[in-house]
Short mmCIF file of C-alpha atoms and ligand atoms in Angstrom, two decimals:
data_model
loop_
_atom_site.label_atom_id
_atom_site.label_comp_id
_atom_site.label_asym_id
_atom_site.label_seq_id
_atom_site.Cartn_x
_atom_site.Cartn_y
_atom_site.Cartn_z
CA MET A 1360 0.00 0.00 -0.01
CA SER A 1361 1.25 3.45 -0.84
CA ALA A 1362 2.24 5.74 1.98
CA PHE A 1363 0.01 8.32 0.28
CA ASN A 1364 -3.16 6.15 0.65
CA PHE A 1365 -4.59 6.63 4.09
CA GLU A 1366 -7.59 7.49 6.32
CA ILE A 1367 -7.45 9.73 9.44
CA LYS A 1368 -10.14 9.02 12.05
CA ILE A 1369 -9.61 10.13 15.58
CA PRO A 1370 -12.97 10.92 17.18
CA THR A 1371 -11.48 11.87 20.61
CA ARG A 1372 -11.63 15.52 21.70
CA LEU A 1373 -8.20 16.04 23.22
CA PHE A 1374 -7.13 18.71 25.72
CA PHE A 1375 -3.41 18.96 25.83
CA GLY A 1376 -1.24 21.11 27.98
CA VAL A 1377 -0.25 22.27 31.43
CA GLY A 1378 -3.40 23.05 33.51
CA SER A 1379 -5.77 21.18 31.11
CA LEU A 1380 -7.19 19.08 33.95
CA GLU A 1381 -9.46 22.04 34.80
CA ARG A 1382 -11.15 21.57 31.42
CA LEU A 1383 -12.93 18.54 32.93
CA GLY A 1384 -15.35 20.90 34.69
CA LYS A 1385 -16.43 22.42 31.39
CA PHE A 1386 -17.64 19.26 29.72
CA ALA A 1387 -18.34 16.76 32.44
CA GLY A 1388 -21.93 18.01 33.04
CA ASP A 1389 -22.75 17.30 29.38
CA LEU A 1390 -22.00 13.59 29.85
CA GLY A 1391 -24.44 12.99 32.65
CA LYS A 1392 -25.11 13.36 36.31
CA LYS A 1393 -23.00 10.56 37.72
CA ALA A 1394 -19.48 9.34 36.93
CA MET A 1395 -17.46 6.35 37.94
CA ILE A 1396 -13.78 7.06 38.41
CA VAL A 1397 -11.61 4.02 37.61
CA THR A 1398 -8.22 4.27 39.17
CA GLY A 1399 -5.36 2.36 40.89
CA ARG A 1400 -5.17 1.51 44.53
CA HIS A 1401 -2.75 4.19 45.77
CA SER A 1402 -1.02 6.77 43.50
CA SER A 1403 -4.01 9.04 42.67
CA LYS A 1404 -4.85 9.26 46.33
CA ARG A 1405 -1.23 9.74 47.46
CA THR A 1406 -0.75 12.64 44.99
CA GLY A 1407 -4.15 14.14 45.86
CA LEU A 1408 -5.31 13.85 42.15
CA LEU A 1409 -8.30 11.75 42.92
CA TYR A 1410 -9.57 14.38 45.42
CA ARG A 1411 -8.93 17.21 42.77
CA VAL A 1412 -10.97 15.28 40.16
CA GLU A 1413 -13.80 14.64 42.64
CA GLU A 1414 -13.88 18.36 43.53
CA ILE A 1415 -13.98 19.48 39.84
CA LEU A 1416 -16.88 17.07 39.18
CA LYS A 1417 -18.70 18.26 42.31
CA LYS A 1418 -18.36 21.89 41.15
CA ALA A 1419 -19.78 20.85 37.82
CA GLY A 1420 -22.76 19.29 39.49
CA VAL A 1421 -21.62 15.70 38.76
CA GLU A 1422 -21.80 13.02 41.44
CA SER A 1423 -19.01 10.44 41.41
CA VAL A 1424 -18.21 6.94 42.71
CA VAL A 1425 -14.73 5.47 42.76
CA PHE A 1426 -13.56 1.99 41.63
CA ASP A 1427 -10.00 1.93 42.86
CA LYS A 1428 -8.97 -1.61 42.36
CA VAL A 1429 -6.94 -1.44 39.22
CA THR A 1430 -3.53 -3.12 39.28
CA PRO A 1431 -0.89 -3.28 36.53
CA ASN A 1432 -2.02 -5.63 33.71
CA PRO A 1433 -5.74 -5.51 34.70
CA THR A 1434 -7.66 -8.82 34.27
CA ASP A 1435 -11.02 -9.57 32.74
CA GLU A 1436 -12.31 -10.52 36.21
CA LEU A 1437 -11.57 -7.05 37.43
CA VAL A 1438 -13.29 -5.54 34.38
CA ASP A 1439 -16.44 -7.60 35.09
CA GLU A 1440 -16.28 -6.51 38.79
CA GLY A 1441 -16.06 -2.86 37.74
CA SER A 1442 -18.90 -3.26 35.24
CA LYS A 1443 -21.11 -4.82 37.94
CA MET A 1444 -20.48 -1.71 40.09
CA ALA A 1445 -21.22 0.62 37.24
CA LYS A 1446 -24.54 -1.05 36.63
CA GLU A 1447 -25.45 -1.11 40.30
CA GLU A 1448 -24.49 2.59 40.73
CA ASP A 1449 -26.28 3.45 37.44
CA VAL A 1450 -23.49 5.77 36.30
CA ASP A 1451 -23.73 7.78 33.06
CA PHE A 1452 -20.03 7.83 32.19
CA ILE A 1453 -16.56 6.38 33.06
CA ILE A 1454 -13.39 8.28 33.90
CA GLY A 1455 -10.10 6.43 33.53
CA LEU A 1456 -7.63 8.21 35.90
CA GLY A 1457 -3.96 7.24 35.96
CA GLY A 1458 -1.72 5.17 33.67
CA GLY A 1459 -2.56 2.80 30.86
CA SER A 1460 -3.90 0.13 33.19
CA SER A 1461 -6.55 2.43 34.71
CA ILE A 1462 -7.61 3.88 31.40
CA ASP A 1463 -7.75 0.53 29.59
CA CYS A 1464 -9.76 -0.86 32.51
CA ALA A 1465 -12.16 2.11 32.31
CA LYS A 1466 -12.56 1.57 28.55
CA ALA A 1467 -13.30 -2.14 29.03
CA ILE A 1468 -15.77 -1.44 31.86
CA ALA A 1469 -17.54 1.23 29.84
CA MET A 1470 -17.92 -1.29 26.92
CA THR A 1471 -19.03 -4.26 29.04
CA THR A 1472 -21.52 -2.20 31.06
CA SER A 1473 -23.20 -0.86 28.03
CA SER A 1474 -23.03 -3.95 25.68
CA GLY A 1475 -23.84 -6.45 28.43
CA GLY A 1476 -22.41 -9.92 29.27
CA LYS A 1477 -18.85 -10.44 30.32
CA PHE A 1478 -15.73 -8.70 29.06
CA TRP A 1479 -14.12 -11.82 27.54
CA ASP A 1480 -17.23 -12.28 25.21
CA TYR A 1481 -15.82 -9.35 23.22
CA VAL A 1482 -12.35 -10.73 22.71
CA SER A 1483 -11.66 -12.54 19.44
CA VAL A 1484 -9.97 -15.48 21.17
CA GLY A 1485 -12.93 -15.46 23.63
CA GLY A 1486 -16.49 -15.12 22.37
CA GLY A 1487 -15.63 -12.83 19.56
CA LYS A 1488 -18.88 -10.72 19.83
CA LYS A 1489 -18.80 -7.16 18.62
CA PRO A 1490 -19.72 -4.58 21.26
CA LYS A 1491 -22.78 -2.54 20.36
CA SER A 1492 -21.89 0.49 22.41
CA ALA A 1493 -19.92 1.86 25.37
CA LEU A 1494 -20.63 4.45 28.07
CA PRO A 1495 -18.82 7.75 27.37
CA ILE A 1496 -15.25 7.48 28.33
CA VAL A 1497 -13.04 10.26 29.75
CA ALA A 1498 -9.27 9.52 29.86
CA ILE A 1499 -7.05 11.55 32.26
CA THR A 1500 -3.57 10.23 31.82
CA THR A 1501 -0.78 10.57 34.37
CA THR A 1502 1.91 8.88 32.38
CA HIS A 1503 3.66 9.47 29.09
CA GLY A 1504 3.29 6.00 27.67
CA THR A 1505 0.58 3.68 26.27
CA GLY A 1506 -1.16 6.28 24.03
CA THR A 1507 -4.50 4.84 25.21
CA GLU A 1508 -5.92 8.29 25.75
CA ILE A 1509 -6.14 8.70 21.94
CA ASP A 1510 -6.66 5.13 20.71
CA PRO A 1511 -9.50 2.64 20.44
CA PHE A 1512 -7.58 -0.14 22.30
CA ALA A 1513 -7.64 -1.75 25.73
CA VAL A 1514 -5.21 -4.37 26.91
CA ILE A 1515 -6.72 -6.91 29.38
CA THR A 1516 -5.23 -10.10 30.66
CA ASN A 1517 -6.97 -13.45 31.17
CA LEU A 1518 -5.06 -15.12 34.09
CA LYS A 1519 -6.52 -18.52 33.30
CA THR A 1520 -5.32 -18.74 29.70
CA LYS A 1521 -2.44 -16.38 30.24
CA GLU A 1522 -3.63 -14.35 27.25
CA LYS A 1523 -2.87 -10.64 27.33
CA VAL A 1524 -5.13 -9.35 24.57
CA GLY A 1525 -5.58 -5.94 23.07
CA ILE A 1526 -9.12 -5.32 21.83
CA GLY A 1527 -9.76 -2.59 19.37
CA TYR A 1528 -13.21 -1.14 18.84
CA ASP A 1529 -14.25 2.40 17.77
CA VAL A 1530 -16.85 2.49 20.62
CA ILE A 1531 -13.98 2.70 23.25
CA PHE A 1532 -12.31 5.70 21.72
CA PRO A 1533 -12.35 8.15 24.65
CA LYS A 1534 -14.92 10.93 24.16
CA PHE A 1535 -12.65 13.35 25.91
CA SER A 1536 -9.00 13.05 26.85
CA ILE A 1537 -6.96 15.21 29.12
CA VAL A 1538 -3.13 15.19 28.78
CA ASP A 1539 -1.87 17.55 31.45
CA PRO A 1540 1.94 17.21 31.78
CA GLU A 1541 1.75 18.66 35.31
CA LEU A 1542 0.14 15.43 36.38
CA MET A 1543 3.19 13.48 35.29
CA LEU A 1544 5.71 15.26 37.50
CA THR A 1545 5.18 12.66 40.25
CA LEU A 1546 5.91 9.71 37.99
CA PRO A 1547 8.70 7.64 39.60
CA LYS A 1548 11.97 7.07 37.76
CA ASP A 1549 11.30 3.51 36.61
CA GLN A 1550 7.81 4.49 35.28
CA THR A 1551 9.31 7.51 33.63
CA LEU A 1552 11.59 5.13 31.80
CA TYR A 1553 9.17 2.35 30.95
CA THR A 1554 6.24 4.55 29.71
CA SER A 1555 8.61 6.65 27.63
CA MET A 1556 10.05 3.52 25.99
CA ASP A 1557 6.59 2.29 25.46
CA ALA A 1558 5.87 5.44 23.41
CA PHE A 1559 9.17 5.01 21.62
CA TYR A 1560 8.23 1.48 20.51
CA HIS A 1561 4.79 2.52 19.51
CA ALA A 1562 6.45 5.05 17.30
CA ILE A 1563 9.12 2.77 15.71
CA GLU A 1564 6.78 -0.15 15.30
CA THR A 1565 4.10 1.98 13.58
CA PHE A 1566 6.87 3.60 11.47
CA ILE A 1567 7.77 0.23 10.02
CA SER A 1568 4.15 -1.05 9.92
CA VAL A 1569 2.79 -2.03 6.52
CA HIS A 1570 -0.01 0.47 7.20
CA ALA A 1571 2.33 3.47 7.84
CA SER A 1572 1.54 6.59 5.85
CA VAL A 1573 3.30 9.91 5.31
CA PHE A 1574 1.07 11.39 8.12
CA THR A 1575 1.92 8.64 10.67
CA ASP A 1576 5.66 8.73 9.59
CA MET A 1577 5.86 12.33 10.38
CA LEU A 1578 4.39 11.94 13.85
CA ALA A 1579 6.32 8.67 14.60
CA LEU A 1580 9.68 10.26 13.81
CA ASP A 1581 8.91 13.33 15.84
CA ALA A 1582 7.84 11.12 18.78
CA MET A 1583 11.07 9.04 18.62
CA ARG A 1584 13.20 12.14 18.41
CA ARG A 1585 11.48 13.68 21.44
CA VAL A 1586 11.89 10.52 23.56
CA VAL A 1587 15.59 10.22 22.73
CA THR A 1588 16.01 14.00 23.57
CA TYR A 1589 13.85 14.42 26.60
CA LEU A 1590 13.90 11.04 28.43
CA PRO A 1591 17.38 11.54 29.81
CA LEU A 1592 16.30 14.98 31.12
CA ALA A 1593 13.08 13.80 32.73
CA TYR A 1594 14.93 10.71 34.13
CA GLU A 1595 17.55 13.02 35.71
CA ASN A 1596 15.09 15.57 36.99
CA GLY A 1597 11.39 14.42 37.38
CA ASP A 1598 10.28 18.01 37.98
CA ASP A 1599 11.54 19.18 34.49
CA LEU A 1600 8.11 20.22 33.25
CA ASN A 1601 9.47 21.08 29.74
CA ALA A 1602 10.85 17.58 29.46
CA ARG A 1603 7.61 16.04 30.75
CA THR A 1604 5.52 18.12 28.27
CA ASN A 1605 7.70 16.96 25.39
CA LEU A 1606 7.37 13.29 26.46
CA ALA A 1607 3.67 13.70 26.94
CA TRP A 1608 3.38 15.03 23.41
CA ALA A 1609 5.60 12.22 22.05
CA ASN A 1610 3.26 9.69 23.69
CA THR A 1611 0.17 11.35 22.25
CA GLU A 1612 1.77 11.48 18.76
CA ALA A 1613 2.68 7.75 19.03
CA GLY A 1614 -0.91 7.00 20.26
CA ILE A 1615 -2.19 8.57 17.07
CA THR A 1616 0.22 6.51 14.93
CA LEU A 1617 -0.80 3.43 16.84
CA THR A 1618 -4.44 4.13 16.07
CA LEU A 1619 -3.82 4.76 12.36
CA ALA A 1620 -1.06 2.36 11.48
CA GLY A 1621 -1.02 -0.27 14.28
CA ALA A 1622 1.87 -1.63 16.29
CA SER A 1623 3.98 -4.54 14.89
CA ALA A 1624 5.15 -7.92 16.12
CA ASN A 1625 7.32 -6.61 19.00
CA HIS A 1626 4.19 -5.75 20.78
CA ALA A 1627 2.71 -9.15 20.14
CA ILE A 1628 5.79 -10.78 21.68
CA GLU A 1629 5.76 -8.48 24.63
CA HIS A 1630 2.11 -9.28 25.37
CA GLY A 1631 3.11 -13.00 25.24
CA ILE A 1632 5.91 -12.38 27.80
CA THR A 1633 3.84 -10.36 30.24
CA GLY A 1634 0.87 -12.63 29.80
CA PHE A 1635 3.13 -15.32 31.52
CA HIS A 1636 4.98 -12.85 33.74
CA PRO A 1637 2.64 -9.99 34.64
CA ASP A 1638 5.21 -8.46 37.00
CA ILE A 1639 7.48 -7.50 34.12
CA ALA A 1640 6.80 -3.82 33.07
CA HIS A 1641 5.40 -3.45 29.45
CA GLY A 1642 8.09 -0.91 28.50
CA LEU A 1643 10.87 -3.13 29.77
CA GLY A 1644 9.55 -6.14 27.95
CA LEU A 1645 9.49 -4.14 24.67
CA CYS A 1646 13.15 -3.08 25.20
CA MET A 1647 14.31 -6.71 25.88
CA THR A 1648 13.07 -7.94 22.50
CA GLY A 1649 12.91 -4.70 20.45
CA PRO A 1650 16.41 -4.52 18.99
CA ASN A 1651 16.45 -8.27 18.14
CA PHE A 1652 13.03 -7.96 16.58
CA LEU A 1653 14.28 -5.14 14.29
CA GLU A 1654 17.37 -7.13 13.44
CA HIS A 1655 15.22 -10.16 12.54
CA ILE A 1656 13.21 -8.21 9.95
CA LYS A 1657 16.03 -5.79 8.97
CA ASP A 1658 16.10 -6.87 5.31
CA HIS A 1659 12.41 -5.83 4.89
CA ILE A 1660 12.80 -2.37 6.52
CA VAL A 1661 16.30 -1.17 5.49
CA GLU A 1662 14.91 2.15 4.12
CA LYS A 1663 12.93 2.92 7.19
CA LEU A 1664 15.65 1.94 9.63
CA ALA A 1665 18.17 4.17 7.74
CA ILE A 1666 15.77 7.07 8.21
CA VAL A 1667 15.50 6.33 11.94
CA GLY A 1668 19.38 6.15 12.09
CA LYS A 1669 19.59 9.60 10.40
CA GLU A 1670 16.64 11.49 11.79
CA VAL A 1671 16.49 10.12 15.31
CA PHE A 1672 20.07 9.12 16.22
CA GLY A 1673 21.96 11.51 13.92
CA VAL A 1674 23.81 8.69 12.03
CA TYR A 1675 25.82 10.06 9.15
CA GLU A 1676 26.01 7.14 6.68
CA ARG A 1677 25.01 7.19 3.09
CA GLU A 1678 24.93 3.51 2.56
CA LYS A 1679 21.41 2.40 3.62
CA GLU A 1680 22.37 -1.11 4.81
CA LYS A 1681 25.03 0.24 7.11
CA ALA A 1682 22.85 3.12 8.28
CA SER A 1683 20.06 0.65 9.19
CA GLU A 1684 22.51 -1.46 11.19
CA LEU A 1685 23.83 1.64 12.97
CA ALA A 1686 20.27 2.61 13.84
CA ILE A 1687 19.76 -0.65 15.75
CA MET A 1688 23.22 -0.16 17.33
CA LYS A 1689 22.32 3.32 18.47
CA LEU A 1690 18.99 2.04 19.92
CA ARG A 1691 20.88 -0.52 21.89
CA GLU A 1692 23.25 2.12 23.09
CA PHE A 1693 20.37 4.41 24.15
CA GLN A 1694 18.71 1.57 26.04
CA GLY A 1695 22.06 0.74 27.57
CA ILE A 1696 22.23 4.10 29.29
CA PHE A 1697 19.21 3.06 31.39
CA LYS A 1698 20.20 -0.64 31.75
CA LEU A 1699 17.31 -1.73 29.56
CA ASN A 1700 19.20 -4.30 27.43
CA ARG A 1701 18.30 -7.06 29.96
CA LYS A 1702 17.83 -10.71 29.03
CA LEU A 1703 14.49 -12.42 29.52
CA ARG A 1704 16.00 -14.97 31.85
CA GLU A 1705 17.26 -12.25 34.18
CA CYS A 1706 13.62 -11.21 34.62
CA GLY A 1707 12.29 -14.67 35.56
CA VAL A 1708 11.30 -16.09 32.14
CA LYS A 1709 12.02 -19.80 31.78
CA ASP A 1710 13.60 -21.51 28.82
CA GLU A 1711 10.76 -24.03 28.68
CA GLU A 1712 8.11 -21.28 28.47
CA LEU A 1713 9.40 -19.77 25.23
CA GLU A 1714 7.49 -21.97 22.91
CA ASP A 1715 4.19 -21.35 24.68
CA ILE A 1716 4.90 -17.67 24.82
CA ALA A 1717 5.42 -17.62 21.03
CA LYS A 1718 2.24 -19.61 20.48
CA VAL A 1719 0.10 -17.36 22.71
CA SER A 1720 1.67 -14.15 21.22
CA TYR A 1721 0.85 -15.29 17.73
CA ARG A 1722 -2.66 -16.48 18.47
CA ALA A 1723 -3.77 -13.65 20.69
CA MET A 1724 -2.08 -10.83 18.69
CA TYR A 1725 -2.10 -12.11 15.14
CA ARG A 1726 -3.47 -8.80 13.86
CA VAL A 1727 -0.43 -6.98 15.14
CA VAL A 1728 1.88 -9.60 13.65
CA GLU A 1729 0.18 -9.10 10.29
CA ASN A 1730 1.14 -5.39 10.44
CA THR A 1731 4.86 -6.37 10.29
CA PRO A 1732 6.82 -6.52 7.12
CA GLY A 1733 8.27 -9.92 6.33
CA ASN A 1734 5.13 -12.11 6.75
CA LEU A 1735 6.18 -13.38 10.13
CA LYS A 1736 5.19 -16.82 11.48
CA GLU A 1737 5.03 -18.29 15.00
CA SER A 1738 8.51 -19.65 14.43
CA ASP A 1739 9.90 -16.19 13.80
CA LEU A 1740 8.51 -14.97 17.17
CA LEU A 1741 10.09 -17.96 18.84
CA GLU A 1742 13.48 -17.14 17.18
CA ILE A 1743 13.34 -13.57 18.44
CA LEU A 1744 12.44 -14.77 21.98
CA LYS A 1745 15.37 -17.28 21.99
CA LYS A 1746 17.75 -14.54 20.88
CA SER A 1747 16.46 -12.25 23.73
CA PHE A 1748 16.54 -15.11 26.27
FE1 LIG B 166 2.59 -0.42 24.33
#
């Protein structure tokens, strides 16, 4: 497909910028009289953010209830529990407050509450039903990773089958999103790192996706450049609002490219890994396999990698083959600064699990694998996993 053949559809109304949290009060009343705030157990309380959001809603005449049970890698059971509460409380809309887990959980709850049944009915490897509707969703992100505030995806894990699946339906595009970099100043160092690298991999994976266009390429390159420039600054000084703002924008750009062009197989592999090991951070998982993944498909993406080398890492090399190799080398170097070039076995992954991880990755995330140049099979995923072990 030509890079000049594309469609742009992002129905979310986005408020970006320092202080944009206050905009919530302007539109919340239009969404109904009662909201359910979906958030994690601790951080939004510790930072006072949950209280701030409740106050803004109150001033706007909106009542709110809180579902504060979200953990990293939220499960389908948690979604069903949240959906039960949303029905019992008869809420009009759902607010996802926090990182990707809270927002994804909010999206899944909004969909399951409105469409009925259980969450897993709407997963292709589960029941495969198409949801009819979702309650209106408001996303308030406190991290600069995932891109979920601007995409139609939600990632939910089934602990029984160890499948970590990303669903994608237009009904779960947030109606409103707030990206306020001020809310990200309290993000701890490890989360600063992992969420930024998640955004980086969204960008590079969509940049090489078979559905990439001139529009997504422009955003993806800019997102990669901003992560490489501003992550070291935000990592060094978490209060650097300019660095946080640039990372927040990189994440939003990468979220748009994710929506329009789709991630590629590195995300499929990572979902396989954290389906088996939910304690491994998503961004770390991506870094452990990312460079090996790019190397595996290098022959199919020479041109694109050469551009990444030149535009993102400042590689001066005319010969494209060489420039593409240097791009991967530079990425490894960049990850090395933050000790992200870890091996899977150092993070608890077992040799005997690799085949099953490849199998689940391929089955649960085949759509993402299909976005990848090189027509990858399950055996390719296994090879990348073995190299990263
Ligand atoms: Fe991701």
